[in-house]
Amino acid sequence: MTLTLEQAQAMIAAATAKAKELNVKMNIAVVDAGANLTAFVRMDGAWLGSVDISIKKAKTARFFDMPTGEIGKISQPGGSLYNIEHSNNGLITFPGGIPIKAANGEIIGAIGVSGDSVENDHTVASAGLEAYK
């Protein structure tokens, strides 16, 4: 099973709509099962620094097949994954990246969002994910 461009674009559209509803400007990235960028949007006025962060959130969620916020919990000082963010040419370990699972449970990609609070980043990513489901 693979993530199609059409599915990725639908996720981007849903996430963008949620960002507009929240009145925030976001960078939104979708990667496939190989963590390759499939679709991306930078909303007008979104932070330039968040372009890279959104892509890295999506890649991080796919590399470890879990939401980036969960990785953040176990990568704190004393945690089993402390300093993991320095691997893989840089990871992001705070909320806003979520794996995409097919109906059979297979991970087929991930969405990553950055541009506002981590809570809003996660909310917008979740809205994008719902468009896939």
Coordinates of N, CA and C in Angstrom, one line a residue:
M1 N 0.8 -1.2 0.0 CA 0.0 0.0 0.0 C 0.9 1.2 0.0
T2 N 0.5 2.2 -0.8 CA 1.3 3.5 -0.9 C 0.4 4.7 -0.7
L3 N 1.0 5.7 -0.3 CA 0.3 7.0 -0.2 C 0.3 7.7 -1.5
T4 N -0.8 8.0 -2.0 CA -0.8 8.7 -3.4 C -0.7 10.2 -3.2
L5 N -0.3 10.8 -4.3 CA -0.2 12.3 -4.3 C -1.6 12.9 -4.1
E6 N -2.7 12.3 -4.6 CA -4.0 12.8 -4.4 C -4.4 12.8 -2.9
Q7 N -4.0 11.7 -2.2 CA -4.3 11.6 -0.8 C -3.5 12.6 0.0
A8 N -2.2 12.8 -0.4 CA -1.3 13.7 0.3 C -1.9 15.1 0.1
Q9 N -2.3 15.5 -1.1 CA -2.9 16.8 -1.3 C -4.2 17.0 -0.6
A10 N -5.0 16.0 -0.4 CA -6.2 16.1 0.4 C -5.9 16.4 1.8
M11 N -4.8 15.8 2.3 CA -4.4 16.0 3.7 C -3.9 17.4 3.9
I12 N -3.1 17.9 2.9 CA -2.6 19.3 2.9 C -3.8 20.3 2.9
A13 N -4.8 20.0 2.1 CA -6.0 20.9 2.0 C -6.7 20.9 3.3
A14 N -6.9 19.7 4.0 CA -7.7 19.7 5.2 C -6.9 20.4 6.3
A15 N -5.6 20.2 6.4 CA -4.7 20.8 7.4 C -4.7 22.3 7.2
T16 N -4.7 22.8 5.9 CA -4.7 24.2 5.6 C -6.0 24.8 6.1
A17 N -7.1 24.1 5.8 CA -8.4 24.6 6.2 C -8.5 24.8 7.7
K18 N -7.9 23.8 8.5 CA -7.9 23.9 9.9 C -7.0 25.1 10.4
A19 N -5.9 25.3 9.8 CA -5.0 26.4 10.1 C -5.7 27.7 9.9
K20 N -6.5 27.8 8.8 CA -7.2 29.0 8.6 C -8.3 29.2 9.6
E21 N -9.0 28.1 10.0 CA -10.0 28.2 11.1 C -9.4 28.7 12.4
L22 N -8.2 28.3 12.7 CA -7.5 28.7 13.9 C -6.8 30.1 13.7
N23 N -6.8 30.6 12.5 CA -6.2 31.9 12.2 C -4.6 31.8 12.5
V24 N -4.0 30.7 12.0 CA -2.6 30.6 12.1 C -2.0 30.3 10.7
K25 N -0.7 30.6 10.6 CA 0.0 30.4 9.3 C 0.9 29.2 9.5
M26 N 0.8 28.2 8.7 CA 1.5 27.0 8.9 C 2.3 26.5 7.6
N27 N 3.3 25.7 7.9 CA 4.0 25.0 6.9 C 3.6 23.5 7.1
I28 N 3.2 22.8 6.1 CA 2.6 21.5 6.2 C 3.3 20.6 5.2
A29 N 3.8 19.5 5.7 CA 4.5 18.5 4.8 C 3.9 17.1 5.0
V30 N 3.9 16.4 3.9 CA 3.5 15.0 3.9 C 4.6 14.2 3.2
V31 N 5.0 13.1 3.9 CA 6.1 12.2 3.4 C 5.4 10.8 3.1
D32 N 6.1 10.1 2.2 CA 5.6 8.7 2.0 C 6.3 7.7 2.9
A33 N 6.1 6.5 2.7 CA 6.6 5.4 3.5 C 8.1 5.4 3.6
G34 N 8.8 5.9 2.6 CA 10.2 6.1 2.6 C 10.7 7.4 3.1
A35 N 9.8 8.2 3.7 CA 10.1 9.5 4.3 C 10.5 10.5 3.2
N36 N 10.1 10.3 2.0 CA 10.3 11.2 0.9 C 9.2 12.2 0.8
L37 N 9.5 13.5 0.7 CA 8.5 14.5 0.6 C 7.6 14.3 -0.6
T38 N 6.3 14.2 -0.3 CA 5.3 14.0 -1.3 C 4.4 15.2 -1.6
A39 N 4.1 16.0 -0.6 CA 3.4 17.2 -0.8 C 3.8 18.2 0.3
F40 N 3.7 19.5 0.0 CA 4.1 20.5 0.9 C 3.4 21.8 0.6
V41 N 3.1 22.6 1.6 CA 2.6 23.9 1.4 C 3.1 24.8 2.5
R42 N 3.5 26.0 2.1 CA 3.8 27.1 3.0 C 2.7 28.2 2.8
M43 N 1.9 28.3 3.9 CA 0.9 29.3 3.8 C 1.5 30.7 3.8
D44 N 0.8 31.6 3.1 CA 1.3 33.0 3.0 C 1.6 33.5 4.4
G45 N 2.9 34.0 4.5 CA 3.3 34.6 5.8 C 3.8 33.6 6.8
A46 N 3.7 32.3 6.6 CA 4.2 31.4 7.5 C 5.7 31.5 7.7
W47 N 6.2 31.2 8.9 CA 7.6 31.4 9.2 C 8.5 30.6 8.3
L48 N 9.6 31.2 7.8 CA 10.5 30.5 6.9 C 11.2 29.4 7.7
G49 N 11.5 29.6 9.0 CA 12.2 28.6 9.8 C 11.4 27.4 10.0
S50 N 10.1 27.5 9.8 CA 9.3 26.3 10.1 C 9.1 25.4 8.8
V51 N 9.7 25.8 7.7 CA 9.7 25.0 6.5 C 10.4 23.7 6.9
D52 N 11.6 23.8 7.3 CA 12.5 22.7 7.6 C 11.9 21.9 8.8
I53 N 11.4 22.6 9.8 CA 10.8 21.9 10.9 C 9.6 21.0 10.6
S54 N 8.7 21.5 9.7 CA 7.6 20.7 9.3 C 8.0 19.5 8.6
I55 N 9.0 19.6 7.7 CA 9.5 18.4 7.0 C 10.1 17.4 7.9
K56 N 10.9 18.0 8.8 CA 11.6 17.1 9.8 C 10.6 16.4 10.8
K57 N 9.5 17.1 11.1 CA 8.5 16.5 11.9 C 7.9 15.3 11.2
A58 N 7.6 15.5 9.9 CA 7.0 14.4 9.2 C 8.0 13.2 9.1
K59 N 9.2 13.5 8.8 CA 10.3 12.5 8.6 C 10.5 11.8 10.0
T60 N 10.6 12.5 11.1 CA 10.8 11.9 12.4 C 9.6 11.0 12.7
A61 N 8.4 11.4 12.5 CA 7.2 10.5 12.7 C 7.3 9.2 11.9
R62 N 7.8 9.3 10.7 CA 7.9 8.1 9.8 C 9.1 7.3 10.2
F63 N 10.2 7.9 10.5 CA 11.4 7.1 10.9 C 11.1 6.2 12.1
F64 N 10.3 6.7 13.1 CA 10.1 6.0 14.3 C 8.7 5.5 14.5
D65 N 7.8 5.8 13.5 CA 6.4 5.3 13.5 C 5.6 5.6 14.7
M66 N 5.9 6.9 15.2 CA 5.1 7.3 16.3 C 5.0 8.9 16.3
P67 N 4.0 9.5 16.9 CA 3.9 10.9 16.9 C 5.2 11.6 17.5
T68 N 5.6 12.7 17.0 CA 6.8 13.3 17.4 C 6.7 13.7 18.9
G69 N 5.5 14.1 19.4 CA 5.4 14.4 20.8 C 5.7 13.2 21.7
E70 N 5.4 12.0 21.3 CA 5.7 10.8 22.1 C 7.2 10.6 22.1
I71 N 7.9 10.9 21.0 CA 9.3 10.7 21.0 C 9.9 11.8 21.9
G72 N 9.3 12.9 21.9 CA 9.8 14.0 22.9 C 9.8 13.6 24.3
K73 N 8.7 12.8 24.7 CA 8.6 12.4 26.1 C 9.7 11.4 26.5
I74 N 10.2 10.6 25.5 CA 11.2 9.6 25.9 C 12.6 10.1 25.5
S75 N 12.7 11.3 25.0 CA 14.0 11.9 24.6 C 14.5 13.0 25.6
Q76 N 13.9 13.1 26.7 CA 14.3 14.1 27.7 C 15.5 13.6 28.5
P77 N 16.2 14.5 29.2 CA 17.4 14.0 29.9 C 17.0 12.9 30.9
G78 N 17.8 11.8 30.8 CA 17.5 10.6 31.6 C 16.6 9.6 30.9
G79 N 16.0 10.0 29.7 CA 15.2 9.1 29.0 C 16.0 8.2 28.1
S80 N 15.3 7.1 27.7 CA 16.0 6.1 26.9 C 16.5 6.6 25.5
L81 N 15.9 7.7 25.0 CA 16.3 8.2 23.7 C 16.9 9.6 23.8
Y82 N 17.4 9.9 25.0 CA 18.0 11.3 25.2 C 19.0 11.6 24.1
N83 N 18.9 12.7 23.5 CA 19.8 13.2 22.4 C 19.5 12.6 21.0
I84 N 18.4 11.9 20.9 CA 18.1 11.3 19.6 C 17.9 12.4 18.5
E85 N 17.5 13.6 18.9 CA 17.3 14.6 17.9 C 18.5 15.0 17.1
H86 N 19.7 14.5 17.5 CA 20.9 14.8 16.8 C 21.2 13.7 15.8
S87 N 20.4 12.7 15.7 CA 20.7 11.7 14.7 C 19.9 12.0 13.4
N88 N 20.2 11.2 12.4 CA 19.4 11.3 11.1 C 19.4 12.7 10.5
N89 N 20.5 13.4 10.6 CA 20.6 14.8 10.2 C 19.6 15.8 10.8
G90 N 19.2 15.4 12.1 CA 18.4 16.3 12.8 C 16.9 15.8 12.8
L91 N 16.4 15.6 14.0 CA 15.0 15.2 14.2 C 14.3 16.2 15.0
I92 N 13.0 16.2 14.9 CA 12.2 17.1 15.8 C 11.4 16.2 16.7
T93 N 11.5 16.6 18.0 CA 10.9 15.7 19.1 C 9.9 16.4 19.9
F94 N 9.1 17.3 19.2 CA 8.0 18.0 19.9 C 6.8 17.8 19.0
P95 N 5.6 18.0 19.5 CA 4.3 17.7 18.8 C 4.2 18.4 17.4
G96 N 3.5 17.7 16.5 CA 3.2 18.3 15.2 C 3.5 17.3 14.0
G97 N 4.1 16.1 14.4 CA 4.3 15.1 13.4 C 3.6 13.8 13.8
I98 N 2.9 13.2 12.8 CA 2.0 12.1 13.1 C 2.2 11.1 11.9
P99 N 2.4 9.8 12.2 CA 2.4 8.8 11.2 C 1.0 8.6 10.5
I100 N 1.0 8.2 9.3 CA -0.2 7.9 8.5 C -0.3 6.3 8.4
K101 N -1.4 5.8 8.9 CA -1.5 4.3 8.9 C -2.7 4.0 7.9
A102 N -2.4 3.0 7.1 CA -3.4 2.4 6.2 C -4.4 1.6 7.1
A103 N -5.5 1.2 6.5 CA -6.6 0.5 7.2 C -6.0 -0.8 7.8
N104 N -5.0 -1.4 7.2 CA -4.4 -2.7 7.7 C -3.4 -2.4 8.7
G105 N -3.1 -1.2 9.1 CA -2.2 -0.8 10.2 C -0.8 -0.5 9.7
E106 N -0.5 -0.7 8.4 CA 0.8 -0.4 7.8 C 1.0 1.1 7.8
I107 N 2.2 1.5 8.2 CA 2.6 2.9 8.1 C 3.0 3.2 6.7
I108 N 2.3 4.2 6.1 CA 2.5 4.5 4.7 C 3.0 6.0 4.5
G109 N 3.3 6.6 5.6 CA 3.8 8.0 5.5 C 3.6 8.7 6.8
A110 N 3.7 10.1 6.7 CA 3.5 10.9 7.9 C 3.3 12.3 7.5
I111 N 2.6 13.1 8.4 CA 2.4 14.5 8.2 C 3.1 15.3 9.3
G112 N 3.7 16.4 8.9 CA 4.3 17.3 9.8 C 3.9 18.7 9.6
V113 N 3.7 19.4 10.7 CA 3.2 20.8 10.7 C 4.0 21.6 11.7
S114 N 4.3 22.8 11.2 CA 5.0 23.8 12.1 C 4.6 25.2 11.7
G115 N 4.6 26.1 12.7 CA 4.3 27.5 12.4 C 3.6 28.2 13.6
D116 N 3.2 27.5 14.6 CA 2.6 28.2 15.7 C 2.9 27.4 17.0
S117 N 2.1 27.4 18.0 CA 2.3 26.6 19.2 C 2.3 25.1 18.8
V118 N 3.0 24.3 19.6 CA 3.1 22.9 19.3 C 1.7 22.3 19.4
E119 N 0.8 22.9 20.3 CA -0.6 22.4 20.4 C -1.3 22.6 19.1
N120 N -1.2 23.8 18.5 CA -1.8 24.1 17.3 C -1.2 23.3 16.1
D121 N 0.1 23.1 16.2 CA 0.8 22.3 15.1 C 0.2 20.9 15.1
H122 N 0.0 20.3 16.3 CA -0.6 19.0 16.4 C -2.0 18.9 16.0
T123 N -2.8 20.0 16.4 CA -4.2 20.0 16.0 C -4.3 20.1 14.4
V124 N -3.5 20.9 13.8 CA -3.6 21.0 12.3 C -3.1 19.7 11.7
A125 N -2.1 19.1 12.2 CA -1.6 17.8 11.7 C -2.7 16.8 11.8
S126 N -3.4 16.7 12.9 CA -4.5 15.8 13.2 C -5.6 16.0 12.2
A127 N -5.9 17.3 11.9 CA -7.0 17.5 10.9 C -6.6 17.0 9.5
G128 N -5.3 17.2 9.2 CA -4.8 16.6 7.9 C -4.9 15.1 7.9
L129 N -4.6 14.5 9.0 CA -4.6 13.0 9.1 C -6.1 12.5 8.9
E130 N -7.0 13.2 9.4 CA -8.4 12.8 9.3 C -8.9 12.8 7.9
A131 N -8.3 13.6 7.0 CA -8.6 13.6 5.6 C -8.2 12.3 4.9
Y132 N -7.2 11.7 5.5 CA -6.7 10.4 4.9 C -7.7 9.3 5.3
K133 N -8.1 9.4 6.6 CA -9.0 8.3 7.1 C -10.3 8.3 6.4

